[in-house]
Every structure is written in C-alpha cells, then in structure tokens.
C-alpha cells in the first residue's frame, strides 16, 4: 500500500521546484533572523535563491501537463523531436522562425515552423512536452508569461507566441 496517494504524488512532482524553493527560502530567512551575524550573508543568498526558484517553479508547474497525450517529445542538442502515432518530425531550435499555440486542434498543439521545412505539430500534453519549457526559454525574446497565458486561455484560435526578429522585420511593409 503506497504511503502517498497517486494524486498527491503527482501534485508534489508537478510543483517540486516551487516546493524546494519554499523550503530553501524558509531556511535562508531562519538563518538571517535566527542565528546572529555569522549566517546573515549565506542566509540572504539562500532566501533570494529560494524566491527565484519559487518563481521558476510556478512557471514550470503551469507549463506541465499530465503527459498522457499522443506521442513523445525529445529535446536533444538543440533539436526538438516529436514521435507521434500518425505524424512526427524534428526541428532545430536555432532554425526556428515561429512558435504558435494552435488551440483550434484538440488537444492544443505547439506549431513549430523552421525556414522552408514543413511545420511540426506537437500536442501540449504529449509525453515529455514539459521539456519544451527549457527549449523555448533559449529563444531570444521568448515570453514565457505570454505562452503560459495562452496555454490557460479558453479561446479556440491560434496565437503566435514567438517569431524570429528577421521574419518579423520582413513582414513590415512600407505601403
């Protein structure tokens, strides 16, 4: 008989970074206010680091899904690969031009466009889709808050989350 219910275990795993950050910041605050001047500086650093980890943990937890959707996502050496039951493919992170969240499909899909290649559609609830958080955060100018807001939206349309600066400049017309 398991000690922790499966739902509670899943919640703890989903929010693990935020929980570790909370524990670290609590310990840091205790060191700052409870043990005199010897642990003042390490306690302050630990508390600030814990608060940063809480922030990142909240973002990651909001990005994660159950991972029970179709297919598997892998991110390896700057390449996103999706192995699906009907489709699949790979895109290089440095060659990405557009990242779109397409909520018109069920479940919602990340639409990844790379240069002249065909688009790669990745379900947001595919196994390993949480790895896209780190991959997307390496894109210059990518707004994770914009992506998280779009993920939680109930509106059923496509939302451009990120586009390469060169392609954005190419769309600007003078007339």
Coordinates of C-alpha atoms in Angstrom, one line a residue:
X1 CA 0.0 0.0 0.0
X2 CA 1.6 3.3 -1.1
X3 CA 2.3 5.9 1.6
X4 CA 1.1 8.8 -0.6
X5 CA -2.0 8.8 -2.8
X6 CA -1.2 8.9 -6.5
X7 CA -2.9 12.3 -7.0
X8 CA -0.9 13.9 -4.1
X9 CA 2.3 12.4 -5.5
X10 CA 1.5 13.9 -9.0
X11 CA 0.9 17.3 -7.4
X12 CA 4.1 17.1 -5.5
X13 CA 6.0 16.2 -8.6
X14 CA 4.4 18.9 -10.6
X15 CA 5.2 21.6 -8.1
X16 CA 8.6 20.2 -7.0
X17 CA 10.7 23.3 -7.9
X18 CA 8.4 25.7 -6.1
X19 CA 8.3 23.4 -3.0
X20 CA 12.1 23.2 -2.9
X21 CA 12.4 27.0 -3.4
X22 CA 9.9 27.5 -0.5
X23 CA 12.0 25.3 1.8
X24 CA 15.2 27.0 0.7
X25 CA 13.9 30.5 1.3
X26 CA 12.4 29.5 4.7
X27 CA 15.8 28.1 5.7
X28 CA 17.5 31.3 4.5
X29 CA 15.1 33.5 6.4
X30 CA 15.6 31.5 9.5
X31 CA 19.4 31.9 9.1
X32 CA 19.1 35.6 8.6
X33 CA 16.9 36.3 11.6
X34 CA 17.7 33.4 14.0
X35 CA 21.4 32.7 14.2
X36 CA 23.2 36.0 14.5
X37 CA 25.6 37.7 12.1
X38 CA 27.5 34.5 11.1
X39 CA 24.9 33.2 8.7
X40 CA 23.5 36.5 7.7
X41 CA 25.0 36.7 4.2
X42 CA 24.6 32.9 3.3
X43 CA 21.0 33.1 4.6
X44 CA 20.2 36.2 2.5
X45 CA 21.7 34.5 -0.6
X46 CA 19.7 31.3 0.1
X47 CA 16.5 33.2 0.7
X48 CA 16.9 35.1 -2.6
X49 CA 17.8 32.0 -4.5
X50 CA 14.8 30.2 -3.0
X51 CA 12.5 33.0 -4.1
X52 CA 13.9 32.8 -7.6
X53 CA 13.3 29.0 -7.6
X54 CA 9.7 29.5 -6.4
X55 CA 9.1 31.8 -9.4
X56 CA 10.6 29.4 -11.9
X57 CA 8.8 26.5 -10.2
X58 CA 5.4 28.2 -10.6
X59 CA 6.1 28.8 -14.3
X60 CA 7.2 25.2 -14.8
X61 CA 4.2 23.8 -13.0
X62 CA 1.8 25.9 -15.1
X63 CA 3.6 24.7 -18.2
X64 CA 3.4 21.0 -17.3
X65 CA 0.5 18.8 -18.3
X66 CA -0.3 15.2 -17.4
X67 CA 1.7 13.9 -20.3
X68 CA -1.0 11.5 -21.3
X69 CA -1.4 12.7 -24.8
X70 CA -0.3 11.1 -28.0
X71 CA 3.3 10.7 -28.8
X72 CA 6.6 11.6 -27.2
X73 CA 8.8 14.7 -27.3
X74 CA 12.6 14.7 -27.0
X75 CA 14.9 17.7 -26.8
X76 CA 18.5 16.8 -27.5
X77 CA 21.4 19.0 -28.5
X78 CA 19.3 21.9 -29.8
X79 CA 16.8 19.7 -31.7
X80 CA 13.1 19.1 -30.8
X81 CA 11.9 15.8 -32.0
X82 CA 8.3 14.5 -31.8
X83 CA 7.4 10.9 -32.3
X84 CA 3.6 10.6 -32.8
X85 CA 1.3 7.8 -33.6
X86 CA 0.4 9.4 -37.0
X87 CA 3.0 12.1 -37.6
X88 CA 6.3 13.2 -36.3
X89 CA 9.4 15.1 -37.2
X90 CA 12.2 17.3 -35.9
X91 CA 13.1 21.0 -35.9
X92 CA 16.4 22.6 -34.9
X93 CA 16.0 25.3 -32.2
X94 CA 18.4 27.7 -33.9
X95 CA 16.5 27.5 -37.2
X96 CA 13.0 28.1 -35.7
X97 CA 11.2 31.0 -37.2
X98 CA 7.7 30.8 -35.5
X99 CA 6.2 29.2 -32.4
X100 CA 2.5 29.2 -32.4
X101 CA 0.0 27.7 -30.0
X102 CA -2.9 26.3 -32.0
X103 CA -5.9 25.9 -29.8
X104 CA -8.2 25.0 -32.7
X105 CA -7.0 21.4 -32.5
X106 CA -7.8 19.1 -29.7
X107 CA -5.7 18.9 -27.7
X108 CA -4.0 22.2 -28.3
X109 CA -0.7 21.8 -30.3
X110 CA 2.5 23.7 -30.5
X111 CA 3.1 24.6 -34.1
X112 CA 6.8 24.9 -34.7
X113 CA 8.0 26.4 -38.1
X114 CA 11.5 26.2 -39.4
X115 CA 12.6 28.0 -42.5
X116 CA 11.3 26.3 -45.6
X117 CA 10.5 23.0 -43.9
X118 CA 7.0 21.8 -43.1
X119 CA 5.6 22.7 -39.7
X120 CA 5.9 20.3 -36.7
X121 CA 2.8 19.9 -34.7
X122 CA 3.4 18.8 -31.1
X123 CA 0.4 18.2 -28.7
X124 CA 0.8 20.2 -25.5
X125 CA 0.0 17.0 -23.4
X126 CA 2.4 14.6 -25.2
X127 CA 4.8 12.7 -23.0
X128 CA 7.9 14.8 -22.4
X129 CA 6.3 18.0 -23.6
X130 CA 7.5 19.7 -20.4
X131 CA 11.0 19.7 -21.9
X132 CA 9.8 22.4 -24.3
X133 CA 9.9 24.8 -21.4
X134 CA 13.6 24.8 -21.3
X135 CA 13.9 24.7 -25.1
X136 CA 11.6 27.7 -25.6
X137 CA 13.4 29.7 -22.9
X138 CA 16.6 29.7 -25.0
X139 CA 14.8 31.5 -27.9
X140 CA 15.8 35.2 -27.9
X141 CA 12.8 37.4 -26.8
X142 CA 10.5 34.4 -26.0
X143 CA 7.9 35.5 -23.4
X144 CA 7.2 32.5 -21.1
X145 CA 4.3 34.5 -19.5
X146 CA 2.7 35.0 -22.9
X147 CA 3.0 31.3 -23.5
X148 CA 1.6 30.4 -20.1
X149 CA -1.3 32.8 -20.5
X150 CA -2.1 31.3 -24.0
X151 CA -2.0 27.8 -22.6
X152 CA -4.6 28.6 -19.9
X153 CA -6.9 30.5 -22.2
X154 CA -10.2 29.1 -23.2
X155 CA -10.3 30.8 -26.6
X156 CA -10.1 28.5 -29.6
X157 CA -7.7 30.1 -32.1
X158 CA -4.1 30.2 -33.0
X159 CA -1.8 32.5 -31.1
X160 CA 1.7 33.4 -32.3
X161 CA 3.8 33.1 -29.2
X162 CA 7.2 33.9 -30.7
X163 CA 8.7 34.7 -34.1
X164 CA 12.2 35.4 -35.2
X165 CA 13.1 39.0 -35.4
X166 CA 14.2 38.8 -39.0
X167 CA 10.8 37.3 -40.1
X168 CA 9.0 39.9 -38.1
X169 CA 11.0 42.7 -39.9
X170 CA 10.3 41.1 -43.3
X171 CA 6.6 41.3 -42.8
X172 CA 6.7 45.1 -42.2
X173 CA 5.7 46.8 -45.4
X174 CA 6.2 50.4 -46.3
X175 CA 2.9 50.7 -48.3

